[in-house]
């Protein structure tokens, strides 16, 4: 049995599932929509979904809100205003809470960004992916380089907290092309940059018809180049794929990585809620039609205690600085001593270092994060159960939490 002395910070994730066109690499819960979006109906359903979760979080405040997708910027500023007004009417937000909305360059213009700002959004995350026309074509993106640049400029005109999503290791990409993308992003003035390697995920077009990708060593060189350029540009590399200027680390994603709580509402959304004696997860129906009809809840379960150590490490070891040693017990209700043998193994392999205050991946551990995480997957109790998330498969270390 676990015992939490205090509950962790609480965030809200809102999923808007529609996009103009499904990208061939995308394994997120996104659905192409040809006709008008059911904005009013969907926002109303989101509010009912949130209300259903309220009894589990009475009295707790939200530290952040993240509106992801899909392409949330397809929704009008008026719909986003209704959404955020509804959230504020039902829950209290901490003063200065970070409120992020994802946007794609092909779906926004300056007036729309101003409308999102007036609705209460204070952070924009733009899915640029590349400034190279050939690479954007290879990724199936609906925008070109000039649209990307205009979207960045328009976002910066209304927001002082802008993230750019970039990808490297793209079909036919060279190290010089990856460098050019990172250099342009660093010059843009964006406060935050997420740079992550393209991975081929199941149930995607690229998985079924894999494109020719750069060699592993070339991709590793691209990552090193990104770190070098962004460090020189004043960005702090604080997580596997995340780089931020001073004071601009993504608070919502930090809450994920530090094993905080989050409500998940919207089609396909996931959430995690802690109680003094248990930690639960919930999941919503992926199909927008089912969600709109009220068939929202597809899973609600308590996480078995034996799965908690791996789930914690899967998140916290993404952080370059690692985590305070006391955080493990604070967030799992279990003593860190139960992982002593695994920690010693990781130290012996040169993947982890620690002292009485902090546990952190070494530079080698950051480069070989899958190998480090795998050490916490199996073996003697309290490693994860055989059917625990990640068991028997390659661990995915790039995620929406990179944004």
Short mmCIF file of C-alpha atoms in Angstrom, two decimals:
data_model
loop_
_atom_site.label_atom_id
_atom_site.label_comp_id
_atom_site.label_asym_id
_atom_site.label_seq_id
_atom_site.Cartn_x
_atom_site.Cartn_y
_atom_site.Cartn_z
CA UNK A 1 0.00 0.00 0.00
CA UNK A 2 1.21 3.48 -0.81
CA UNK A 3 0.92 6.50 1.48
CA UNK A 4 1.19 10.03 0.13
CA UNK A 5 1.81 12.75 2.71
CA UNK A 6 0.76 15.50 0.31
CA UNK A 7 -0.83 15.59 -3.12
CA UNK A 8 1.25 16.79 -6.10
CA UNK A 9 0.47 19.80 -8.33
CA UNK A 10 -2.55 19.40 -10.61
CA UNK A 11 -2.73 20.37 -14.30
CA UNK A 12 -5.40 20.07 -17.00
CA UNK A 13 -4.90 18.60 -20.47
CA UNK A 14 -7.60 19.28 -23.08
CA UNK A 15 -7.53 17.29 -26.33
CA UNK A 16 -9.02 18.68 -29.55
CA UNK A 17 -8.72 15.76 -32.00
CA UNK A 18 -9.29 17.27 -35.45
CA UNK A 19 -6.70 18.23 -38.04
CA UNK A 20 -6.71 19.24 -41.70
CA UNK A 21 -4.65 16.25 -42.80
CA UNK A 22 -3.14 13.36 -40.88
CA UNK A 23 0.66 13.42 -41.15
CA UNK A 24 2.26 10.08 -42.13
CA UNK A 25 4.43 9.97 -38.97
CA UNK A 26 1.69 10.96 -36.50
CA UNK A 27 0.44 8.42 -33.96
CA UNK A 28 -1.46 10.95 -31.84
CA UNK A 29 -5.23 10.74 -31.61
CA UNK A 30 -5.97 13.03 -34.56
CA UNK A 31 -8.75 12.79 -37.14
CA UNK A 32 -9.12 14.57 -40.49
CA UNK A 33 -12.16 16.80 -40.66
CA UNK A 34 -13.49 18.03 -44.00
CA UNK A 35 -16.62 19.91 -42.90
CA UNK A 36 -17.36 22.46 -40.17
CA UNK A 37 -16.04 21.62 -36.71
CA UNK A 38 -18.63 20.95 -33.97
CA UNK A 39 -17.07 23.60 -31.74
CA UNK A 40 -20.07 24.34 -29.52
CA UNK A 41 -21.02 20.69 -29.04
CA UNK A 42 -17.47 19.64 -28.30
CA UNK A 43 -16.80 22.41 -25.77
CA UNK A 44 -20.10 21.56 -24.03
CA UNK A 45 -19.03 17.91 -23.84
CA UNK A 46 -15.62 18.92 -22.49
CA UNK A 47 -17.33 20.79 -19.65
CA UNK A 48 -19.46 17.78 -18.78
CA UNK A 49 -16.32 15.64 -18.82
CA UNK A 50 -14.56 18.06 -16.47
CA UNK A 51 -17.55 18.19 -14.14
CA UNK A 52 -17.46 14.40 -13.88
CA UNK A 53 -13.87 14.59 -12.59
CA UNK A 54 -14.42 17.40 -10.09
CA UNK A 55 -15.43 15.21 -7.11
CA UNK A 56 -11.98 13.58 -7.28
CA UNK A 57 -10.10 16.90 -7.04
CA UNK A 58 -12.25 19.13 -4.80
CA UNK A 59 -10.30 22.06 -3.43
CA UNK A 60 -7.27 21.57 -5.67
CA UNK A 61 -6.01 24.34 -7.96
CA UNK A 62 -4.74 24.06 -11.51
CA UNK A 63 -1.11 25.03 -12.07
CA UNK A 64 -1.39 24.86 -15.88
CA UNK A 65 -3.68 24.12 -18.82
CA UNK A 66 -2.50 22.58 -22.10
CA UNK A 67 -4.77 22.46 -25.16
CA UNK A 68 -3.33 19.89 -27.55
CA UNK A 69 -4.36 17.84 -30.55
CA UNK A 70 -4.87 17.28 -33.40
CA UNK A 71 -4.73 20.92 -34.33
CA UNK A 72 -6.40 23.04 -31.61
CA UNK A 73 -5.80 26.22 -33.61
CA UNK A 74 -8.55 25.03 -35.97
CA UNK A 75 -10.98 26.08 -33.24
CA UNK A 76 -12.00 29.73 -33.31
CA UNK A 77 -10.77 32.14 -30.64
CA UNK A 78 -14.40 32.40 -29.53
CA UNK A 79 -14.54 28.63 -28.90
CA UNK A 80 -11.26 28.72 -26.97
CA UNK A 81 -12.62 31.64 -24.93
CA UNK A 82 -15.75 29.63 -24.08
CA UNK A 83 -13.60 26.65 -23.15
CA UNK A 84 -11.28 28.58 -20.84
CA UNK A 85 -14.16 30.54 -19.29
CA UNK A 86 -15.84 27.22 -18.56
CA UNK A 87 -12.70 25.85 -16.92
CA UNK A 88 -12.35 28.96 -14.72
CA UNK A 89 -16.01 28.72 -13.71
CA UNK A 90 -15.46 25.17 -12.44
CA UNK A 91 -11.91 25.23 -11.06
CA UNK A 92 -9.49 27.74 -9.56
CA UNK A 93 -6.30 28.46 -11.49
CA UNK A 94 -3.13 29.44 -9.69
CA UNK A 95 -2.17 33.09 -10.30
CA UNK A 96 -0.14 33.30 -13.49
CA UNK A 97 -0.99 29.73 -14.48
CA UNK A 98 0.58 28.71 -17.81
CA UNK A 99 -2.07 28.18 -20.51
CA UNK A 100 -0.71 26.65 -23.73
CA UNK A 101 -2.40 26.14 -27.08
CA UNK A 102 -0.86 24.14 -29.92
CA UNK A 103 -0.99 25.68 -33.39
CA UNK A 104 0.06 24.64 -36.88
CA UNK A 105 1.41 27.27 -39.28
CA UNK A 106 -1.14 26.37 -41.93
CA UNK A 107 -4.12 27.15 -39.70
CA UNK A 108 -3.34 30.54 -38.13
CA UNK A 109 -2.87 34.19 -38.89
CA UNK A 110 -2.09 37.27 -36.80
CA UNK A 111 -5.72 38.09 -35.97
CA UNK A 112 -6.31 34.55 -34.76
CA UNK A 113 -3.30 34.69 -32.43
CA UNK A 114 -4.58 37.98 -31.00
CA UNK A 115 -7.93 36.31 -30.39
CA UNK A 116 -6.32 33.38 -28.59
CA UNK A 117 -4.41 35.83 -26.39
CA UNK A 118 -7.58 37.70 -25.52
CA UNK A 119 -9.22 34.38 -24.64
CA UNK A 120 -6.60 33.80 -21.95
CA UNK A 121 -3.96 31.70 -23.71
CA UNK A 122 -0.50 32.90 -22.63
CA UNK A 123 1.76 30.34 -24.35
CA UNK A 124 1.70 29.14 -27.97
CA UNK A 125 3.37 25.97 -29.27
CA UNK A 126 3.87 25.98 -33.04
CA UNK A 127 4.42 22.74 -34.96
CA UNK A 128 7.03 24.07 -37.39
CA UNK A 129 8.97 20.75 -37.66
CA UNK A 130 11.30 22.19 -40.33
CA UNK A 131 11.99 25.35 -42.30
CA UNK A 132 13.07 23.30 -45.35
CA UNK A 133 10.47 22.89 -48.09
CA UNK A 134 11.73 19.42 -49.06
CA UNK A 135 11.57 18.19 -45.48
CA UNK A 136 8.08 19.58 -44.95
CA UNK A 137 6.97 17.81 -48.11
CA UNK A 138 8.52 14.55 -46.92
CA UNK A 139 6.63 14.89 -43.63
CA UNK A 140 3.32 15.57 -45.35
CA UNK A 141 2.90 18.97 -43.66
CA UNK A 142 0.25 21.34 -45.01
CA UNK A 143 2.45 24.44 -44.66
CA UNK A 144 5.59 25.68 -46.37
CA UNK A 145 8.65 27.50 -44.97
CA UNK A 146 7.24 30.99 -45.58
CA UNK A 147 3.99 30.11 -43.79
CA UNK A 148 6.04 28.81 -40.87
CA UNK A 149 8.04 32.03 -40.65
CA UNK A 150 4.90 34.18 -40.84
CA UNK A 151 3.24 32.11 -38.12
CA UNK A 152 6.27 32.48 -35.84
CA UNK A 153 6.36 36.26 -36.38
CA UNK A 154 2.62 36.55 -35.78
CA UNK A 155 2.83 34.49 -32.59
CA UNK A 156 5.72 36.54 -31.25
CA UNK A 157 3.76 39.73 -31.91
CA UNK A 158 1.05 38.57 -29.46
CA UNK A 159 2.92 36.25 -27.08
CA UNK A 160 6.20 36.50 -25.19
CA UNK A 161 6.16 32.76 -24.51
CA UNK A 162 6.34 30.78 -27.77
CA UNK A 163 7.56 27.23 -28.33
CA UNK A 164 8.71 25.89 -31.69
CA UNK A 165 8.50 22.17 -32.37
CA UNK A 166 11.32 20.92 -34.62
CA UNK A 167 12.16 17.43 -35.82
CA UNK A 168 15.44 15.98 -37.04
CA UNK A 169 16.44 12.64 -38.53
CA UNK A 170 13.96 13.28 -41.36
CA UNK A 171 13.76 11.38 -44.67
CA UNK A 172 16.69 12.51 -46.81
CA UNK A 173 17.90 15.04 -44.25
CA UNK A 174 21.59 15.82 -43.95
CA UNK A 175 23.43 17.14 -40.91
CA UNK A 176 23.78 20.53 -42.64
CA UNK A 177 20.03 20.72 -43.22
CA UNK A 178 19.31 19.90 -39.57
CA UNK A 179 21.81 22.54 -38.49
CA UNK A 180 20.11 25.16 -40.68
CA UNK A 181 16.73 24.39 -39.06
CA UNK A 182 18.09 24.72 -35.53
CA UNK A 183 19.99 27.91 -36.35
CA UNK A 184 16.87 29.53 -37.80
CA UNK A 185 14.80 28.52 -34.79
CA UNK A 186 17.43 29.94 -32.43
CA UNK A 187 17.38 33.26 -34.33
CA UNK A 188 13.59 33.47 -34.27
CA UNK A 189 13.25 34.85 -30.77
CA UNK A 190 11.13 31.94 -29.50
CA UNK A 191 11.48 31.41 -25.75
CA UNK A 192 11.34 27.61 -25.98
CA UNK A 193 12.39 25.05 -28.59
CA UNK A 194 11.52 21.36 -28.65
CA UNK A 195 13.85 19.39 -30.91
CA UNK A 196 13.17 15.69 -31.19
CA UNK A 197 14.16 12.87 -33.49
CA UNK A 198 11.60 11.41 -35.88
CA UNK A 199 10.67 7.92 -34.75
CA UNK A 200 8.57 5.42 -36.67
CA UNK A 201 5.53 4.55 -34.58
CA UNK A 202 3.02 1.68 -35.06
CA UNK A 203 -0.27 2.48 -36.77
CA UNK A 204 1.21 5.21 -38.92
CA UNK A 205 1.83 5.44 -42.67
CA UNK A 206 5.58 5.64 -42.06
CA UNK A 207 5.46 2.46 -39.97
CA UNK A 208 3.77 0.55 -42.78
CA UNK A 209 5.87 2.12 -45.54
CA UNK A 210 9.12 3.25 -43.89
CA UNK A 211 10.95 6.10 -45.63
CA UNK A 212 14.76 6.07 -45.85
CA UNK A 213 16.03 7.78 -42.70
CA UNK A 214 19.53 8.99 -41.76
CA UNK A 215 21.82 6.53 -40.00
CA UNK A 216 21.77 6.38 -36.21
CA UNK A 217 25.19 8.04 -35.88
CA UNK A 218 24.09 10.87 -38.16
CA UNK A 219 21.01 11.45 -35.99
CA UNK A 220 23.18 11.44 -32.87
CA UNK A 221 25.36 14.09 -34.49
CA UNK A 222 22.24 16.15 -35.26
CA UNK A 223 21.27 16.02 -31.58
CA UNK A 224 24.75 17.19 -30.55
CA UNK A 225 24.60 20.03 -33.06
CA UNK A 226 21.20 21.11 -31.72
CA UNK A 227 22.54 21.13 -28.15
CA UNK A 228 25.62 23.12 -29.20
CA UNK A 229 23.71 25.77 -31.19
CA UNK A 230 20.97 26.23 -28.61
CA UNK A 231 23.41 26.42 -25.72
CA UNK A 232 25.31 29.11 -27.59
CA UNK A 233 21.99 30.90 -28.19
CA UNK A 234 21.17 31.09 -24.49
CA UNK A 235 18.82 28.12 -24.26
CA UNK A 236 18.97 25.80 -21.26
CA UNK A 237 18.78 22.10 -22.17
CA UNK A 238 16.60 20.89 -19.31
CA UNK A 239 14.89 17.77 -20.72
CA UNK A 240 15.67 15.19 -23.39
CA UNK A 241 14.08 17.25 -26.19
CA UNK A 242 13.39 20.62 -24.51
CA UNK A 243 15.40 23.84 -24.51
CA UNK A 244 14.30 27.07 -22.82
CA UNK A 245 15.45 30.60 -22.19
CA UNK A 246 15.67 31.72 -18.57
CA UNK A 247 12.31 31.42 -16.80
CA UNK A 248 10.59 29.79 -19.79
CA UNK A 249 10.70 26.09 -19.01
CA UNK A 250 7.34 24.53 -19.85
CA UNK A 251 5.57 24.30 -16.50
CA UNK A 252 2.90 21.91 -17.79
CA UNK A 253 5.42 19.43 -19.12
CA UNK A 254 7.60 19.76 -16.01
CA UNK A 255 4.58 18.63 -14.02
CA UNK A 256 4.40 15.50 -16.22
CA UNK A 257 8.11 14.77 -15.85
CA UNK A 258 8.02 15.29 -12.08
CA UNK A 259 5.13 12.82 -11.84
CA UNK A 260 2.52 15.40 -10.97
CA UNK A 261 -1.22 14.99 -11.47
CA UNK A 262 -3.27 16.02 -14.49
CA UNK A 263 -6.87 15.77 -15.54
CA UNK A 264 -7.36 14.61 -19.12
CA UNK A 265 -10.50 15.63 -20.97
CA UNK A 266 -11.38 15.31 -24.65
CA UNK A 267 -11.33 12.43 -27.12
CA UNK A 268 -8.42 10.10 -26.36
CA UNK A 269 -7.15 12.13 -23.40
CA UNK A 270 -5.35 10.45 -20.48
CA UNK A 271 -5.09 11.64 -16.91
CA UNK A 272 -3.54 10.81 -13.53
CA UNK A 273 -5.00 11.64 -10.12
CA UNK A 274 -3.37 10.97 -6.74
CA UNK A 275 -5.12 10.26 -3.46
CA UNK A 276 -3.55 9.70 -0.02
CA UNK A 277 -3.67 5.91 -0.48
CA UNK A 278 -3.65 5.33 -4.25
CA UNK A 279 -2.81 6.80 -7.67
CA UNK A 280 -5.29 6.40 -10.51
CA UNK A 281 -5.31 6.80 -14.28
CA UNK A 282 -8.22 7.59 -16.56
CA UNK A 283 -8.65 7.48 -20.33
CA UNK A 284 -11.29 8.82 -22.71
CA UNK A 285 -12.75 7.31 -25.89
CA UNK A 286 -10.56 8.04 -28.92
CA UNK A 287 -13.27 8.44 -31.55
CA UNK A 288 -14.71 11.99 -31.57
CA UNK A 289 -18.19 10.69 -32.48
CA UNK A 290 -18.28 8.39 -29.45
CA UNK A 291 -16.97 11.14 -27.20
CA UNK A 292 -19.58 13.61 -28.43
CA UNK A 293 -22.32 11.06 -27.79
CA UNK A 294 -21.30 10.90 -24.14
CA UNK A 295 -19.47 7.57 -24.25
CA UNK A 296 -16.37 9.19 -22.82
CA UNK A 297 -14.89 7.01 -20.09
CA UNK A 298 -13.10 3.89 -21.36
CA UNK A 299 -10.76 3.33 -18.41
CA UNK A 300 -10.42 4.32 -14.78
CA UNK A 301 -8.07 2.27 -12.64
CA UNK A 302 -5.70 2.41 -9.72
CA UNK A 303 -2.05 1.94 -10.71
CA UNK A 304 -0.65 -1.17 -8.97
CA UNK A 305 2.13 -0.12 -6.56
CA UNK A 306 4.64 -2.36 -8.36
CA UNK A 307 4.20 -0.30 -11.54
CA UNK A 308 4.81 3.07 -9.90
CA UNK A 309 8.65 2.98 -9.75
CA UNK A 310 8.99 2.49 -13.51
CA UNK A 311 6.29 5.05 -14.30
CA UNK A 312 8.09 7.60 -12.13
CA UNK A 313 11.50 6.88 -13.68
CA UNK A 314 10.07 6.90 -17.22
CA UNK A 315 9.18 10.56 -16.64
CA UNK A 316 11.77 11.90 -14.19
CA UNK A 317 14.86 10.53 -15.91
CA UNK A 318 14.03 12.59 -19.02
CA UNK A 319 15.14 15.62 -17.00
CA UNK A 320 18.79 16.55 -17.57
CA UNK A 321 19.13 17.54 -13.90
CA UNK A 322 17.31 14.41 -12.74
CA UNK A 323 15.17 14.70 -9.64
CA UNK A 324 15.52 15.37 -5.91
CA UNK A 325 15.83 12.04 -4.08
CA UNK A 326 12.90 12.92 -1.81
CA UNK A 327 10.61 13.43 -4.84
CA UNK A 328 10.31 9.70 -5.48
CA UNK A 329 8.63 9.04 -2.14
CA UNK A 330 6.62 12.28 -2.32
CA UNK A 331 5.07 11.31 -5.68
CA UNK A 332 4.81 7.50 -5.40
CA UNK A 333 4.31 6.96 -1.67
CA UNK A 334 7.12 4.38 -1.78
CA UNK A 335 10.66 4.63 -0.34
CA UNK A 336 13.47 5.11 -2.86
CA UNK A 337 15.36 2.33 -1.07
CA UNK A 338 13.24 -0.27 -2.88
CA UNK A 339 15.17 0.60 -6.05
CA UNK A 340 18.63 0.41 -4.49
CA UNK A 341 19.83 -2.59 -6.52
CA UNK A 342 18.60 -1.09 -9.79
CA UNK A 343 20.18 2.26 -8.97
CA UNK A 344 23.48 0.56 -8.23
CA UNK A 345 23.29 -1.31 -11.54
CA UNK A 346 22.63 1.95 -13.41
CA UNK A 347 25.55 3.62 -11.61
CA UNK A 348 27.83 0.72 -12.42
CA UNK A 349 26.91 1.03 -16.10
CA UNK A 350 27.82 4.71 -16.06
CA UNK A 351 24.23 5.72 -16.87
CA UNK A 352 23.28 7.31 -13.54
CA UNK A 353 24.89 9.37 -10.79
CA UNK A 354 23.51 10.37 -7.40
CA UNK A 355 24.23 11.81 -4.02
CA UNK A 356 22.07 12.18 -0.92
CA UNK A 357 20.11 15.03 -2.54
CA UNK A 358 19.63 14.19 -6.22
CA UNK A 359 19.47 11.37 -8.78
CA UNK A 360 20.39 12.29 -12.36
CA UNK A 361 21.29 10.63 -15.65
CA UNK A 362 24.92 11.01 -16.67
CA UNK A 363 25.80 12.41 -20.09
CA UNK A 364 25.97 8.78 -21.23
CA UNK A 365 22.61 8.08 -19.61
CA UNK A 366 21.07 10.96 -21.53
CA UNK A 367 22.43 9.57 -24.79
CA UNK A 368 21.26 6.02 -24.01
CA UNK A 369 18.05 6.83 -22.18
CA UNK A 370 16.25 3.71 -23.38
CA UNK A 371 18.98 1.53 -21.89
CA UNK A 372 18.79 3.44 -18.61
CA UNK A 373 15.02 3.18 -18.37
CA UNK A 374 15.07 -0.51 -19.25
CA UNK A 375 16.99 -1.19 -16.03
CA UNK A 376 13.85 -0.24 -14.11
CA UNK A 377 11.52 -2.35 -16.25
CA UNK A 378 11.95 -5.92 -15.05
CA UNK A 379 13.49 -8.06 -12.40
CA UNK A 380 12.78 -8.48 -8.74
CA UNK A 381 9.92 -6.70 -7.00
CA UNK A 382 9.08 -3.86 -7.05
CA UNK A 383 9.87 -3.69 -10.75
CA UNK A 384 6.86 -3.39 -13.05
CA UNK A 385 4.51 -6.26 -13.62
CA UNK A 386 4.90 -8.20 -16.91
CA UNK A 387 2.05 -6.24 -18.47
CA UNK A 388 3.26 -2.87 -17.19
CA UNK A 389 3.50 -0.03 -19.69
CA UNK A 390 6.69 -0.48 -21.67
CA UNK A 391 7.28 -4.09 -20.71
CA UNK A 392 8.79 -6.19 -23.50
CA UNK A 393 9.00 -3.39 -26.03
CA UNK A 394 11.17 -0.45 -26.98
CA UNK A 395 10.51 2.47 -24.68
CA UNK A 396 9.31 5.55 -26.51
CA UNK A 397 11.20 8.57 -25.19
CA UNK A 398 9.69 11.22 -27.46
CA UNK A 399 6.18 12.27 -26.55
CA UNK A 400 3.64 15.12 -26.62
CA UNK A 401 5.24 16.20 -23.41
CA UNK A 402 8.14 17.49 -25.48
CA UNK A 403 6.10 20.51 -26.38
#
